[in-house]
Amino acid sequence: MQDLTWVPLFPEEASSFAWQVDALYFYLIAVSLFFGVIVVAGVIGFAIKYREKEKFATPPEIHGSIPLELFWSFVPFVVSMTIFLGGAVVYYNQYKIPEDTMEIYVVGKQWMWKVQHGTGQREINELHVPVGRKVKLTMTTEDVLHDFFIPAFRTKADVVPGRYTTMWFEATKPGKYRLFCAEYCGLNHSGMGGWVYVMEQKDFDNWLAGNLSDQTPVQQGEDLFTNKLGCASCHAGGQNQRGAVLEGIFGKEVKLVGGQTVIADEEYIRNSILNPAGQVVEGYQPIMPTFKGQVTEEQLVALVAYIKSLSGDASATTAAPSAPAATMTPQAEPADASN
Ligand code: CUA
């Protein structure tokens, strides 16, 4: 069952769950073929058996049969439940993001994929990942709907304007695999693709080292936060603290004005930057100006990464999960994510 790629229509299997997707697919084909053959054979067989032998013959009447009714209700029920359960298990494995992933940010744009690693490296229409490591992509788009699709990994996810979507995979074989946009997004949709390079960890480390990085997303976010956008003037603590405390907030439940609670995830932070009055934290005034139109999706990604790092979310970088958390005080050095 492990490798079904001898079928020439199928791309290579190169992720940890690719075989599950293929197994489910082949199961569906097997079930369809089995019943297809029975139905077609029945149609032909009965057409021959009950063909007109004499004009205006009256056939004997047939009444219902309880056992037969039960049989053809029960069997399809069991078969469809196996399909449902198989699909649910594969879907769960594929879209439940596991712990301790390496995080990479992806921004779609007519008509290219812009990728940024936790250590700062950027690439366009290419994605380099190490083999045998769980990788999480956090994705959004600057314009229209796109869809990030890696056939060899048997995974794809829509990339939606105005929100973050995520997907994950663990590549199992070093190599070069196609990357596509799988959502019609305009004139050059068919050209919006590239390559995923799966490398041994050592080669990947070399690649990272050889591609001297810009600031990491966390550093870039901190720069925006303290200097360019001036978020720190209200959010950095001290006497001037007028905005919500951001330290330790990520992933926690936050109480809003009006009594509602939300989880402070990537989406919430993004929304709070673009539409601050929408979900105000209890105890604060709705005085924050909107940053809509002033920050790009890539800058938003950096700000979110920085705010995550204030909660010690080490996955914001590619450093080992035990890496020390970034500190809160704006004067302090950002956590060194480059090693
Ligand atoms: Cu982007 Cu199609």
XYZ file of C-alpha atoms and ligand atoms in Angstrom:
341
model
C 0.000 0.000 0.000
C 2.954 2.273 0.624
C 3.649 3.173 -2.945
C 1.007 3.442 -5.614
C 3.003 5.607 -7.941
C 3.577 2.844 -10.455
C 0.319 4.167 -11.890
C 1.723 6.626 -14.411
C -1.063 9.162 -13.805
C 0.059 9.774 -10.263
C 2.812 12.111 -9.112
C 5.450 10.855 -6.757
C 4.495 10.385 -3.123
C 6.773 12.601 -1.081
C 5.013 13.482 2.149
C 4.135 11.578 5.297
C 0.419 11.441 4.479
C 0.576 11.105 0.699
C 0.042 7.334 0.822
C -3.112 7.811 2.902
C -4.615 10.115 0.305
C -3.748 7.651 -2.449
C -5.035 4.672 -0.488
C -8.374 6.419 0.045
C -8.500 7.388 -3.602
C -7.809 3.838 -4.759
C -10.390 2.514 -2.336
C -12.968 4.853 -3.928
C -11.961 3.668 -7.382
C -12.193 0.011 -6.285
C -15.663 0.515 -4.794
C -16.843 2.397 -7.900
C -15.451 -0.248 -10.242
C -16.961 -3.098 -8.239
C -20.476 -1.635 -8.254
C -20.058 -0.265 -11.765
C -19.317 -3.758 -13.059
C -22.291 -5.240 -11.177
C -24.677 -2.590 -12.534
C -23.462 -2.790 -16.132
C -23.436 -6.601 -16.076
C -26.972 -6.532 -14.622
C -28.236 -4.138 -17.298
C -26.808 -6.241 -20.125
C -27.679 -9.614 -18.544
C -31.289 -8.711 -17.799
C -31.741 -7.056 -21.189
C -30.833 -10.381 -22.745
C -32.661 -12.586 -20.259
C -35.933 -10.634 -20.345
C -35.893 -9.659 -24.001
C -39.223 -9.847 -25.825
C -39.883 -13.473 -26.623
C -43.571 -13.309 -27.543
C -45.786 -10.305 -28.278
C -47.857 -8.892 -25.367
C -46.825 -11.523 -22.830
C -47.835 -10.641 -19.237
C -44.999 -11.321 -16.855
C -45.729 -12.600 -13.332
C -46.121 -9.887 -10.711
C -43.271 -9.479 -8.213
C -43.941 -8.283 -4.680
C -41.463 -6.743 -2.232
C -38.880 -8.754 -0.365
C -37.892 -7.599 3.132
C -34.546 -9.447 3.208
C -33.617 -7.987 -0.155
C -34.604 -4.461 0.937
C -32.533 -4.829 4.093
C -29.584 -6.160 2.127
C -29.424 -3.334 -0.365
C -29.933 -0.717 2.338
C -27.398 -2.125 4.765
C -24.541 -2.835 2.353
C -24.453 0.680 0.822
C -24.718 2.143 4.326
C -21.649 0.222 5.487
C -19.729 1.053 2.311
C -20.537 4.765 2.506
C -19.583 4.862 6.186
C -16.160 3.363 5.406
C -15.694 6.090 2.804
C -16.795 8.749 5.271
C -14.553 7.457 8.065
C -11.560 7.024 5.761
C -12.064 10.554 4.457
C -12.441 11.976 7.961
C -9.237 10.317 9.182
C -7.201 11.481 6.197
C -8.650 14.992 6.432
C -7.888 15.163 10.143
C -4.287 14.041 9.631
C -3.847 16.559 6.869
C -5.396 19.686 8.287
C -4.795 19.377 12.029
C -1.549 21.297 12.440
C 0.797 19.272 14.653
C 2.969 20.640 17.446
C 6.602 21.695 16.977
C 6.448 22.685 13.345
C 8.911 24.823 11.486
C 7.017 27.924 10.412
C 7.161 29.467 6.986
C 5.086 32.383 5.741
C 3.598 32.501 2.275
C 2.008 35.481 0.556
C 0.297 34.940 -2.770
C 0.152 37.701 -5.321
C -0.875 37.909 -8.957
C 1.100 35.919 -10.106
C 3.768 34.688 -7.786
C 4.359 33.016 -4.457
C 6.408 34.972 -1.959
C 7.904 32.877 0.788
C 9.656 33.938 3.964
C 11.387 31.660 6.429
C 11.456 32.196 10.180
C 15.127 33.051 9.869
C 14.391 35.818 7.392
C 15.315 34.264 4.053
C 12.946 35.143 1.286
C 12.304 33.297 -1.920
C 9.914 33.657 -4.817
C 8.206 30.714 -6.498
C 10.559 28.421 -4.652
C 10.289 26.758 -1.292
C 13.219 25.038 0.352
C 12.428 22.677 3.210
C 14.348 20.020 5.108
C 13.341 16.387 4.794
C 11.652 14.675 7.739
C 10.615 17.882 9.461
C 7.082 19.070 10.028
C 6.590 22.348 8.207
C 3.667 24.695 8.773
C 2.754 27.281 6.176
C 0.829 30.364 7.252
C -0.595 31.867 4.107
C -2.447 34.890 2.867
C -2.744 36.908 -0.320
C -2.327 40.501 -1.337
C -5.054 40.394 -3.946
C -7.382 37.608 -5.042
C -7.939 33.988 -4.079
C -5.078 31.634 -4.824
C -4.491 28.043 -3.793
C -1.194 26.539 -2.710
C -0.882 23.054 -4.166
C 1.985 20.571 -3.979
C 0.794 17.432 -5.793
C 3.668 15.234 -4.590
C 2.706 16.040 -1.001
C -0.985 15.473 -1.756
C -1.899 18.691 -0.050
C -3.411 21.993 -1.041
C -5.151 24.862 0.669
C -6.916 27.996 -0.459
C -5.096 31.247 0.155
C -7.752 33.784 0.981
C -7.683 37.592 0.958
C -8.134 39.111 4.399
C -7.327 36.045 6.461
C -4.723 33.446 7.260
C -4.977 29.861 6.232
C -2.539 27.185 7.275
C -1.349 23.866 6.000
C 1.395 21.477 7.010
C 3.405 18.633 5.587
C 6.394 16.516 6.354
C 8.455 15.785 3.259
C 9.793 12.255 3.171
C 12.108 12.241 0.175
C 14.746 14.751 -0.906
C 14.004 16.031 -4.382
C 12.401 18.708 -6.479
C 8.624 18.848 -6.651
C 6.164 20.989 -8.514
C 4.233 23.759 -6.855
C 1.054 25.094 -8.417
C -1.623 27.667 -7.921
C -4.844 25.684 -7.979
C -7.404 28.475 -7.993
C -8.093 30.438 -11.135
C -6.731 33.872 -10.289
C -6.458 35.775 -13.538
C -4.583 35.927 -16.793
C -1.351 34.321 -15.678
C -2.837 31.799 -13.268
C -1.298 28.907 -15.161
C 2.135 30.462 -14.784
C 1.815 30.919 -11.033
C 3.879 28.066 -9.763
C 7.339 26.928 -8.984
C 9.316 24.286 -7.200
C 9.617 22.838 -3.760
C 13.124 21.684 -2.908
C 13.323 19.028 -0.237
C 16.828 18.814 1.177
C 18.694 16.815 3.794
C 18.862 18.822 7.011
C 22.586 19.459 6.492
C 22.063 20.752 2.944
C 19.156 22.825 4.128
C 21.291 24.404 6.847
C 23.906 25.199 4.207
C 21.268 26.674 1.969
C 19.998 28.862 4.800
C 23.545 29.942 5.635
C 24.317 30.659 1.994
C 21.256 32.809 1.546
C 22.129 35.645 3.791
C 18.928 36.702 5.353
C 17.243 39.988 5.802
C 15.853 40.582 9.211
C 13.880 37.661 10.555
C 10.123 38.210 10.554
C 10.346 38.738 14.320
C 13.052 41.388 13.926
C 11.225 43.003 11.056
C 8.046 43.023 13.133
C 9.853 44.541 16.078
C 11.265 47.246 13.852
C 7.798 48.082 12.544
C 6.372 47.915 16.039
C 8.880 50.167 17.750
C 9.979 52.478 14.953
C 8.104 52.616 11.700
C 4.527 52.263 12.896
C 5.004 53.476 16.456
C 2.871 50.730 18.025
C 5.257 50.738 20.981
C 4.159 54.202 22.068
C 0.903 52.720 23.368
C 1.668 49.025 23.692
C 5.157 48.838 25.163
C 4.311 49.264 28.817
C 5.320 52.002 31.230
C 3.372 55.191 31.881
C 2.203 55.528 28.341
C 0.525 52.141 28.250
C -2.840 52.856 26.690
C -3.174 49.805 24.477
C -3.657 46.222 25.525
C -0.679 44.391 27.009
C 0.684 42.126 24.305
C 3.201 40.141 26.272
C 2.054 36.573 26.770
C -1.181 37.193 24.912
C -0.686 34.850 21.978
C -2.818 31.736 22.007
C -4.637 32.847 25.161
C -8.260 33.661 25.655
C -8.913 37.389 25.708
C -11.921 39.047 27.250
C -13.499 41.714 25.084
C -15.611 44.716 25.863
C -19.129 43.343 25.995
C -18.135 40.105 27.694
C -17.249 37.991 24.686
C -13.989 36.081 24.638
C -11.759 35.245 21.703
C -8.546 33.296 21.299
C -5.689 35.646 20.420
C -4.469 33.767 17.370
C -2.850 35.009 14.166
C -6.212 35.936 12.731
C -7.246 37.958 15.800
C -3.972 39.886 15.867
C -4.231 40.623 12.164
C -7.816 41.841 12.552
C -6.896 43.973 15.540
C -4.277 45.794 13.503
C -6.572 46.385 10.547
C -9.832 46.885 12.383
C -8.961 47.789 15.971
C -12.431 48.935 16.943
C -13.916 45.572 16.008
C -12.803 43.558 19.036
C -11.579 45.780 21.843
C -10.030 44.100 24.867
C -11.881 44.647 28.118
C -10.511 47.576 30.112
C -9.286 49.554 27.112
C -10.738 52.365 25.052
C -11.314 51.990 21.298
C -8.702 54.633 20.562
C -6.361 52.711 18.300
C -6.262 53.961 14.718
C -6.629 51.472 11.919
C -3.555 50.448 9.977
C -5.535 49.317 7.002
C -3.813 50.380 3.797
C -0.632 51.286 5.670
C 0.810 47.830 6.097
C 1.317 45.151 3.467
C 0.451 41.523 4.043
C 4.141 40.793 4.440
C 4.464 43.437 7.138
C 1.383 42.063 8.857
C 2.986 38.635 8.864
C 6.070 40.174 10.496
C 3.998 41.993 13.112
C 2.111 38.821 13.938
C 5.406 36.928 14.210
C 6.751 39.582 16.572
C 3.656 39.578 18.768
C 3.824 35.785 18.869
C 7.440 36.010 19.970
C 6.356 38.164 22.935
C 4.594 35.074 24.203
C 7.688 32.966 23.817
C 6.380 31.121 20.795
C 9.627 29.584 19.616
C 8.020 28.257 16.467
C 8.051 31.819 15.177
C 11.650 31.048 14.323
C 13.257 27.912 12.960
C 15.376 27.597 16.068
C 14.999 24.525 18.245
C 11.787 24.485 20.292
C 13.872 25.129 23.421
C 15.149 28.458 22.116
C 14.750 31.267 24.628
C 11.779 33.510 24.130
C 12.216 37.022 22.908
C 11.945 39.569 25.655
C 9.276 42.191 25.922
C 11.199 45.360 26.612
C 11.670 47.215 23.356
C 15.216 48.199 24.334
C 16.322 44.600 24.634
C 18.039 42.747 21.826
C 15.660 40.579 19.801
C 16.132 36.864 20.363
C 18.851 35.595 18.079
C 17.055 33.455 15.583
C 19.880 33.052 13.148
C 21.430 29.914 14.569
Cu -2.892 32.254 -8.220
Cu -4.169 30.911 -9.712
